[in-house]
Amino acid sequence: MQKISDIKEIGLKDLKVDDFIERQVREIRAKVGKGVAINALSGGVDSSVVTMLGHKALGDRLRTVFIENGIMRQGEPEHVVAIFAELGVRVELVDAKEEFFSALKGLTDPEEKREAITQAFYKEVFGRIVRESKAKYLLQGTNYTDVEETVAGIKRQHNILEQLGIDTRKEFGYRVIEPIIQLRKTGVRRVGKALGLPKELYDRPPFPGPALAARVIGEVTPERVETVRRATAILDEELKGTKAFQWLAILHEDRVTGLRANKRDFGQQIEVRCWDSTDAVTGTPTELPFKTLTRIADRISNEVPGVVSVTYNVTKKPPSTIEAV
Ligand code: XMP
């Protein structure tokens, strides 16, 4: 296993994309030999690039799974699987919705919710698939920023074996391969483009690991996620032409009185955020035209059942964060 201090960044000026791809493909082949490898694809830039590199190197000897956790955006799991099918890469869609929702049941604390999602993914669902697969290699999309954040203690350890509860000394057959560990996001995007990924994947806006659960304040139930999912789909339609860094819809726990068909309706509130940012470390709310904001409010309050109030957050990060949970 590579020591963290031995990992050297490849900056953009030193990145020769074709050489990089060739070297990684060679190294994956050399490490895996005649064996079988496995990886989890989320449709994010990092895991998409690793999937392409792995398939270029190993073909059918890389087993790629997409875990449907029930908290992705509208149609996302099927859409990502279809994109890879077009590229000639078979991806298994694993339905794990029930496991994730039962792990989230009754939880309202943000950190407990995040931890439950991490545990359900690594320990239960993906952990089980890896153990049953007999694969001896895991391909993982750790990037250089992850390494830095791990060293700085901002993120949890990225060593997937530890997260899986697998002791490398005992289970010595397993090894992790991290082909993009020397690259930052812009470098990863360039490699993705060269590997033939469509722009919608290599140029994807950021989306959090805990997915729509990062946008549900209070308990994460299938119904409450569906409310955020519908509001998100409307925002995506209305804002996709803008240059904003990221936008999101948040479901609040508090209810407010609204009026529907001349009846008072103690309904739900959606908060919209739209960010200008370059690195997500700081952010300012985008100055969206008032007409755009009112159209969004009209559509969400009319098209998403139960929602009677839509607000726009104009707070900067910091003290706000980009996500709500
Ligand atoms: P915050 O909310 O911390 O978000 O201001 C900063 C950026 O990171 C994304 N984000 C995450 N990404 N796993 C991720 O991979 C996570 O748990 C996570 N939480 C937030 C967020 O969407 C924003 O771009």
GROMACS .gro file of C-alpha atoms and ligand atoms in nm:
model
  349
    1MET     CA    1   0.000   0.000   0.000
    2GLN     CA    2   0.130   0.341  -0.101
    3LYS     CA    3   0.225   0.573   0.185
    4ILE     CA    4   0.032   0.898   0.180
    5SER     CA    5   0.354   1.105   0.187
    6ASP     CA    6   0.476   0.929  -0.130
    7ILE     CA    7   0.181   1.050  -0.337
    8LYS     CA    8   0.290   1.331  -0.568
    9GLU     CA    9   0.044   1.564  -0.736
   10ILE     CA   10   0.043   1.588  -1.115
   11GLY     CA   11  -0.042   1.952  -1.183
   12LEU     CA   12  -0.222   2.064  -1.497
   13LYS     CA   13   0.093   2.189  -1.667
   14ASP     CA   14   0.258   1.848  -1.625
   15LEU     CA   15  -0.046   1.641  -1.719
   16LYS     CA   16  -0.007   1.473  -2.056
   17VAL     CA   17  -0.350   1.318  -2.079
   18ASP     CA   18  -0.278   1.041  -2.330
   19ASP     CA   19   0.042   0.933  -2.154
   20PHE     CA   20  -0.142   0.938  -1.823
   21ILE     CA   21  -0.420   0.713  -1.955
   22GLU     CA   22  -0.171   0.473  -2.111
   23ARG     CA   23   0.031   0.452  -1.790
   24GLN     CA   24  -0.272   0.393  -1.570
   25VAL     CA   25  -0.412   0.126  -1.802
   26ARG     CA   26  -0.073  -0.048  -1.799
   27GLU     CA   27  -0.050  -0.029  -1.421
   28ILE     CA   28  -0.404  -0.160  -1.365
   29ARG     CA   29  -0.329  -0.454  -1.597
   30ALA     CA   30   0.001  -0.525  -1.424
   31LYS     CA   31  -0.156  -0.516  -1.077
   32VAL     CA   32  -0.467  -0.720  -1.155
   33GLY     CA   33  -0.291  -0.974  -1.378
   34LYS     CA   34  -0.545  -1.241  -1.469
   35GLY     CA   35  -0.763  -1.152  -1.168
   36VAL     CA   36  -1.096  -0.975  -1.131
   37ALA     CA   37  -1.156  -0.622  -1.002
   38ILE     CA   38  -1.466  -0.442  -0.881
   39ASN     CA   39  -1.571  -0.080  -0.847
   40ALA     CA   40  -1.871   0.129  -0.751
   41LEU     CA   41  -1.991   0.389  -0.999
   42SER     CA   42  -2.196   0.688  -0.880
   43GLY     CA   43  -2.196   0.884  -1.205
   44GLY     CA   44  -1.972   1.151  -1.052
   45VAL     CA   45  -1.661   1.256  -1.244
   46ASP     CA   46  -1.412   1.055  -1.035
   47SER     CA   47  -1.591   0.722  -1.035
   48SER     CA   48  -1.685   0.763  -1.404
   49VAL     CA   49  -1.320   0.816  -1.503
   50VAL     CA   50  -1.204   0.521  -1.293
   51THR     CA   51  -1.471   0.302  -1.451
   52MET     CA   52  -1.349   0.395  -1.800
   53LEU     CA   53  -0.983   0.340  -1.712
   54GLY     CA   54  -1.066   0.006  -1.550
   55HIS     CA   55  -1.266  -0.114  -1.847
   56LYS     CA   56  -0.999  -0.004  -2.090
   57ALA     CA   57  -0.752  -0.208  -1.891
   58LEU     CA   58  -0.959  -0.511  -1.796
   59GLY     CA   59  -1.273  -0.526  -2.010
   60ASP     CA   60  -1.521  -0.770  -1.857
   61ARG     CA   61  -1.284  -0.852  -1.573
   62LEU     CA   62  -1.390  -0.528  -1.408
   63ARG     CA   63  -1.729  -0.562  -1.241
   64THR     CA   64  -1.892  -0.223  -1.204
   65VAL     CA   65  -2.192  -0.171  -0.976
   66PHE     CA   66  -2.418   0.129  -0.939
   67ILE     CA   67  -2.587   0.124  -0.601
   68GLU     CA   68  -2.937   0.272  -0.613
   69ASN     CA   69  -2.964   0.418  -0.263
   70GLY     CA   70  -3.303   0.586  -0.313
   71ILE     CA   71  -3.160   0.935  -0.260
   72MET     CA   72  -3.039   1.013  -0.613
   73ARG     CA   73  -3.195   1.264  -0.851
   74GLN     CA   74  -3.485   1.187  -1.085
   75GLY     CA   75  -3.398   0.904  -1.325
   76GLU     CA   76  -3.029   0.930  -1.235
   77PRO     CA   77  -2.939   0.561  -1.176
   78GLU     CA   78  -3.098   0.441  -1.502
   79HIS     CA   79  -2.956   0.738  -1.695
   80VAL     CA   80  -2.597   0.676  -1.581
   81VAL     CA   81  -2.624   0.302  -1.654
   82ALA     CA   82  -2.759   0.386  -2.004
   83ILE     CA   83  -2.472   0.629  -2.075
   84PHE     CA   84  -2.217   0.360  -1.990
   85ALA     CA   85  -2.406   0.101  -2.195
   86GLU     CA   86  -2.364   0.336  -2.495
   87LEU     CA   87  -1.993   0.340  -2.422
   88GLY     CA   88  -1.989  -0.040  -2.420
   89VAL     CA   89  -1.953  -0.070  -2.043
   90ARG     CA   90  -2.194  -0.296  -1.857
   91VAL     CA   91  -2.295  -0.161  -1.518
   92GLU     CA   92  -2.500  -0.361  -1.266
   93LEU     CA   93  -2.775  -0.163  -1.099
   94VAL     CA   94  -2.817  -0.284  -0.741
   95ASP     CA   95  -3.141  -0.185  -0.568
   96ALA     CA   96  -3.049  -0.102  -0.208
   97LYS     CA   97  -3.319   0.157  -0.139
   98GLU     CA   98  -3.465  -0.032   0.154
   99GLU     CA   99  -3.129  -0.074   0.327
  100PHE     CA  100  -3.053   0.298   0.303
  101PHE     CA  101  -3.398   0.412   0.419
  102SER     CA  102  -3.398   0.172   0.710
  103ALA     CA  103  -3.051   0.299   0.811
  104LEU     CA  104  -3.188   0.656   0.800
  105LYS     CA  105  -3.512   0.582   0.983
  106GLY     CA  106  -3.573   0.809   1.281
  107LEU     CA  107  -3.246   1.005   1.238
  108THR     CA  108  -3.260   1.386   1.237
  109ASP     CA  109  -2.908   1.489   1.339
  110PRO     CA  110  -2.704   1.590   1.027
  111GLU     CA  111  -2.386   1.404   1.125
  112GLU     CA  112  -2.577   1.091   1.227
  113LYS     CA  113  -2.756   1.095   0.891
  114ARG     CA  114  -2.428   1.128   0.700
  115GLU     CA  115  -2.268   0.852   0.906
  116ALA     CA  116  -2.567   0.621   0.848
  117ILE     CA  117  -2.532   0.666   0.471
  118THR     CA  118  -2.157   0.597   0.482
  119GLN     CA  119  -2.209   0.285   0.692
  120ALA     CA  120  -2.496   0.156   0.480
  121PHE     CA  121  -2.282   0.197   0.169
  122TYR     CA  122  -1.946   0.058   0.282
  123LYS     CA  123  -2.032  -0.186   0.557
  124GLU     CA  124  -2.361  -0.325   0.434
  125VAL     CA  125  -2.426  -0.292   0.064
  126PHE     CA  126  -2.095  -0.245  -0.118
  127GLY     CA  127  -1.903  -0.432   0.152
  128ARG     CA  128  -2.126  -0.734   0.100
  129ILE     CA  129  -2.098  -0.717  -0.279
  130VAL     CA  130  -1.717  -0.696  -0.260
  131ARG     CA  131  -1.690  -0.986  -0.017
  132GLU     CA  132  -1.922  -1.204  -0.226
  133SER     CA  133  -1.759  -1.108  -0.555
  134LYS     CA  134  -1.426  -1.279  -0.483
  135ALA     CA  135  -1.265  -0.979  -0.657
  136LYS     CA  136  -0.914  -0.926  -0.531
  137TYR     CA  137  -0.890  -0.564  -0.641
  138LEU     CA  138  -1.101  -0.258  -0.575
  139LEU     CA  139  -1.077   0.036  -0.809
  140GLN     CA  140  -1.142   0.357  -0.622
  141GLY     CA  141  -1.169   0.719  -0.740
  142THR     CA  142  -0.967   0.887  -0.466
  143ASN     CA  143  -0.819   1.213  -0.598
  144TYR     CA  144  -0.540   1.441  -0.476
  145THR     CA  145  -0.777   1.678  -0.295
  146ASP     CA  146  -0.914   1.380  -0.103
  147VAL     CA  147  -0.558   1.291   0.001
  148GLU     CA  148  -0.493   1.646   0.123
  149GLU     CA  149  -0.824   1.662   0.310
  150THR     CA  150  -0.758   1.324   0.468
  151VAL     CA  151  -0.414   1.441   0.584
  152ALA     CA  152  -0.566   1.765   0.718
  153GLY     CA  153  -0.833   1.565   0.902
  154ILE     CA  154  -1.118   1.736   0.713
  155LYS     CA  155  -1.245   1.414   0.561
  156ARG     CA  156  -1.268   1.067   0.697
  157GLN     CA  157  -0.990   0.831   0.594
  158HIS     CA  158  -1.029   0.744   0.228
  159ASN     CA  159  -0.886   0.399   0.269
  160ILE     CA  160  -1.180   0.200   0.149
  161LEU     CA  161  -1.052  -0.121   0.309
  162GLU     CA  162  -1.075   0.033   0.651
  163GLN     CA  163  -1.420   0.165   0.571
  164LEU     CA  164  -1.524  -0.181   0.462
  165GLY     CA  165  -1.401  -0.318   0.791
  166ILE     CA  166  -1.152  -0.533   0.601
  167ASP     CA  167  -0.811  -0.577   0.762
  168THR     CA  168  -0.553  -0.595   0.483
  169ARG     CA  169  -0.326  -0.804   0.699
  170LYS     CA  170  -0.593  -1.068   0.747
  171GLU     CA  171  -0.768  -1.041   0.414
  172PHE     CA  172  -0.441  -1.007   0.228
  173GLY     CA  173  -0.589  -1.088  -0.110
  174TYR     CA  174  -0.760  -0.750  -0.140
  175ARG     CA  175  -0.583  -0.449  -0.279
  176VAL     CA  176  -0.703  -0.101  -0.360
  177ILE     CA  177  -0.607   0.059  -0.689
  178GLU     CA  178  -0.645   0.438  -0.704
  179PRO     CA  179  -0.566   0.544  -1.061
  180ILE     CA  180  -0.649   0.916  -1.027
  181ILE     CA  181  -0.493   0.978  -0.687
  182GLN     CA  182  -0.237   1.223  -0.832
  183LEU     CA  183  -0.494   1.445  -1.005
  184ARG     CA  184  -0.720   1.726  -0.895
  185LYS     CA  185  -1.069   1.768  -1.033
  186THR     CA  186  -0.973   1.972  -1.342
  187GLY     CA  187  -0.717   1.707  -1.437
  188VAL     CA  188  -0.971   1.430  -1.380
  189ARG     CA  189  -1.217   1.612  -1.608
  190ARG     CA  190  -0.954   1.633  -1.886
  191VAL     CA  191  -0.882   1.262  -1.858
  192GLY     CA  192  -1.256   1.191  -1.867
  193LYS     CA  193  -1.296   1.392  -2.186
  194ALA     CA  194  -1.004   1.209  -2.350
  195LEU     CA  195  -1.154   0.874  -2.246
  196GLY     CA  196  -1.469   0.957  -2.442
  197LEU     CA  197  -1.706   1.034  -2.156
  198PRO     CA  198  -1.990   1.265  -2.263
  199LYS     CA  199  -1.966   1.628  -2.145
  200GLU     CA  200  -2.258   1.580  -1.906
  201LEU     CA  201  -2.036   1.337  -1.712
  202TYR     CA  202  -1.685   1.482  -1.737
  203ASP     CA  203  -1.814   1.836  -1.680
  204ARG     CA  204  -2.070   1.751  -1.412
  205PRO     CA  205  -2.149   2.013  -1.150
  206PRO     CA  206  -2.067   1.904  -0.795
  207PHE     CA  207  -2.319   1.681  -0.620
  208PRO     CA  208  -2.272   1.563  -0.262
  209GLY     CA  209  -2.199   1.204  -0.161
  210PRO     CA  210  -2.506   1.192   0.068
  211ALA     CA  211  -2.706   1.300  -0.241
  212LEU     CA  212  -3.055   1.443  -0.180
  213ALA     CA  213  -3.032   1.346   0.187
  214ALA     CA  214  -2.800   1.648   0.225
  215ARG     CA  215  -3.105   1.855   0.133
  216VAL     CA  216  -3.366   1.709   0.364
  217ILE     CA  217  -3.375   1.875   0.705
  218GLY     CA  218  -3.506   1.629   0.961
  219GLU     CA  219  -3.591   1.267   0.891
  220VAL     CA  220  -3.503   1.129   0.547
  221THR     CA  221  -3.805   0.926   0.433
  222PRO     CA  222  -3.889   0.812   0.077
  223GLU     CA  223  -4.175   1.066   0.066
  224ARG     CA  224  -3.961   1.357   0.185
  225VAL     CA  225  -3.682   1.269  -0.061
  226GLU     CA  226  -3.942   1.256  -0.339
  227THR     CA  227  -4.049   1.612  -0.253
  228VAL     CA  228  -3.688   1.735  -0.284
  229ARG     CA  229  -3.636   1.527  -0.598
  230ARG     CA  230  -3.933   1.690  -0.773
  231ALA     CA  231  -3.826   2.040  -0.667
  232THR     CA  232  -3.469   1.965  -0.785
  233ALA     CA  233  -3.593   1.852  -1.126
  234ILE     CA  234  -3.780   2.183  -1.166
  235LEU     CA  235  -3.472   2.383  -1.061
  236ASP     CA  236  -3.254   2.188  -1.305
  237GLU     CA  237  -3.492   2.271  -1.588
  238GLU     CA  238  -3.514   2.639  -1.496
  239LEU     CA  239  -3.147   2.703  -1.417
  240LYS     CA  240  -2.951   2.475  -1.650
  241GLY     CA  241  -2.865   2.764  -1.883
  242THR     CA  242  -2.714   2.979  -1.608
  243LYS     CA  243  -2.344   2.992  -1.521
  244ALA     CA  244  -2.402   2.929  -1.152
  245PHE     CA  245  -2.162   2.691  -0.973
  246GLN     CA  246  -2.438   2.484  -0.811
  247TRP     CA  247  -2.806   2.507  -0.719
  248LEU     CA  248  -3.023   2.309  -0.486
  249ALA     CA  249  -3.363   2.271  -0.326
  250ILE     CA  250  -3.397   2.201   0.045
  251LEU     CA  251  -3.699   2.066   0.231
  252HIS     CA  252  -3.756   2.222   0.572
  253GLU     CA  253  -3.905   2.059   0.876
  254ASP     CA  254  -4.110   2.361   0.981
  255ARG     CA  255  -4.450   2.395   0.825
  256VAL     CA  256  -4.632   2.716   0.735
  257THR     CA  257  -4.991   2.800   0.661
  258GLY     CA  258  -5.082   2.836   0.295
  259LEU     CA  259  -5.402   2.857   0.094
  260ARG     CA  260  -5.521   2.592  -0.148
  261ALA     CA  261  -5.863   2.589  -0.311
  262ASN     CA  262  -5.968   2.854  -0.058
  263LYS     CA  263  -5.876   2.625   0.230
  264ARG     CA  264  -5.602   2.685   0.484
  265ASP     CA  265  -5.328   2.427   0.428
  266PHE     CA  266  -5.051   2.382   0.687
  267GLY     CA  267  -4.795   2.285   0.426
  268GLN     CA  268  -4.426   2.233   0.356
  269GLN     CA  269  -4.150   2.482   0.271
  270ILE     CA  270  -3.879   2.451   0.007
  271GLU     CA  271  -3.570   2.671   0.026
  272VAL     CA  272  -3.382   2.733  -0.301
  273ARG     CA  273  -3.010   2.808  -0.306
  274CYS     CA  274  -2.803   2.900  -0.610
  275TRP     CA  275  -2.430   2.963  -0.572
  276ASP     CA  276  -2.155   3.156  -0.745
  277SER     CA  277  -1.826   2.997  -0.647
  278THR     CA  278  -1.507   2.864  -0.800
  279ASP     CA  279  -1.400   2.610  -0.540
  280ALA     CA  280  -1.698   2.561  -0.304
  281VAL     CA  281  -1.481   2.691  -0.019
  282THR     CA  282  -1.656   3.027  -0.028
  283GLY     CA  283  -1.971   3.119  -0.216
  284THR     CA  284  -2.210   3.402  -0.285
  285PRO     CA  285  -2.574   3.369  -0.383
  286THR     CA  286  -2.631   3.418  -0.756
  287GLU     CA  287  -2.824   3.734  -0.845
  288LEU     CA  288  -3.099   3.552  -1.031
  289PRO     CA  289  -3.356   3.770  -1.209
  290PHE     CA  290  -3.669   3.817  -0.998
  291LYS     CA  291  -3.877   3.674  -1.285
  292THR     CA  292  -3.675   3.353  -1.272
  293LEU     CA  293  -3.724   3.331  -0.896
  294THR     CA  294  -4.099   3.380  -0.917
  295ARG     CA  295  -4.129   3.127  -1.200
  296ILE     CA  296  -3.941   2.874  -0.986
  297ALA     CA  297  -4.168   2.950  -0.689
  298ASP     CA  298  -4.482   2.917  -0.905
  299ARG     CA  299  -4.372   2.587  -1.050
  300ILE     CA  300  -4.255   2.428  -0.724
  301SER     CA  301  -4.566   2.535  -0.532
  302ASN     CA  302  -4.796   2.415  -0.811
  303GLU     CA  303  -4.617   2.098  -0.917
  304VAL     CA  304  -4.476   1.956  -0.594
  305PRO     CA  305  -4.753   1.818  -0.372
  306GLY     CA  306  -4.773   1.965  -0.023
  307VAL     CA  307  -4.544   2.266  -0.082
  308VAL     CA  308  -4.701   2.604  -0.001
  309SER     CA  309  -4.389   2.820   0.040
  310VAL     CA  310  -4.069   2.867  -0.163
  311THR     CA  311  -3.786   3.091  -0.039
  312TYR     CA  312  -3.450   3.198  -0.186
  313ASN     CA  313  -3.148   3.205   0.045
  314VAL     CA  314  -2.926   3.514   0.006
  315THR     CA  315  -2.668   3.422   0.271
  316LYS     CA  316  -2.299   3.391   0.177
  317LYS     CA  317  -2.074   3.095   0.258
  318PRO     CA  318  -1.940   3.136   0.524
  319PRO     CA  319  -2.129   3.139   0.754
  320SER     CA  320  -2.368   2.932   0.540
  321THR     CA  321  -2.253   2.608   0.381
  322ILE     CA  322  -2.349   2.510   0.027
  323GLU     CA  323  -2.561   2.214   0.133
  324ALA     CA  324  -2.810   2.224   0.422
  325VAL     CA  325  -2.717   1.910   0.613
  326XMP     P1  326  -2.063   2.245   0.188
  326XMP     O1  327  -2.205   2.210   0.213
  326XMP     O2  328  -1.968   2.178   0.285
  326XMP     O3  329  -2.028   2.184   0.045
  326XMP     O4  330  -2.040   2.394   0.180
  326XMP     C1  331  -1.909   2.212  -0.028
  326XMP     C2  332  -1.913   2.133  -0.158
  326XMP     O5  333  -1.899   1.993  -0.131
  326XMP     C3  334  -2.017   1.923  -0.170
  326XMP     N1  335  -2.044   1.829  -0.062
  326XMP     C4  336  -2.004   1.702  -0.064
  326XMP     N2  337  -1.940   1.630  -0.157
  326XMP     N3  338  -1.949   1.441  -0.017
  326XMP     C5  339  -1.913   1.498  -0.134
  326XMP     O6  340  -1.856   1.430  -0.219
  326XMP     C6  341  -2.014   1.505   0.081
  326XMP     O7  342  -2.045   1.450   0.186
  326XMP     C7  343  -2.042   1.643   0.056
  326XMP     N4  344  -2.103   1.738   0.130
  326XMP     C8  345  -2.103   1.852   0.056
  326XMP     C9  346  -2.125   2.028  -0.188
  326XMP     O8  347  -2.224   1.987  -0.281
  326XMP    C10  348  -2.044   2.147  -0.234
  326XMP     O9  349  -2.015   2.140  -0.372
   0.00000   0.00000   0.00000
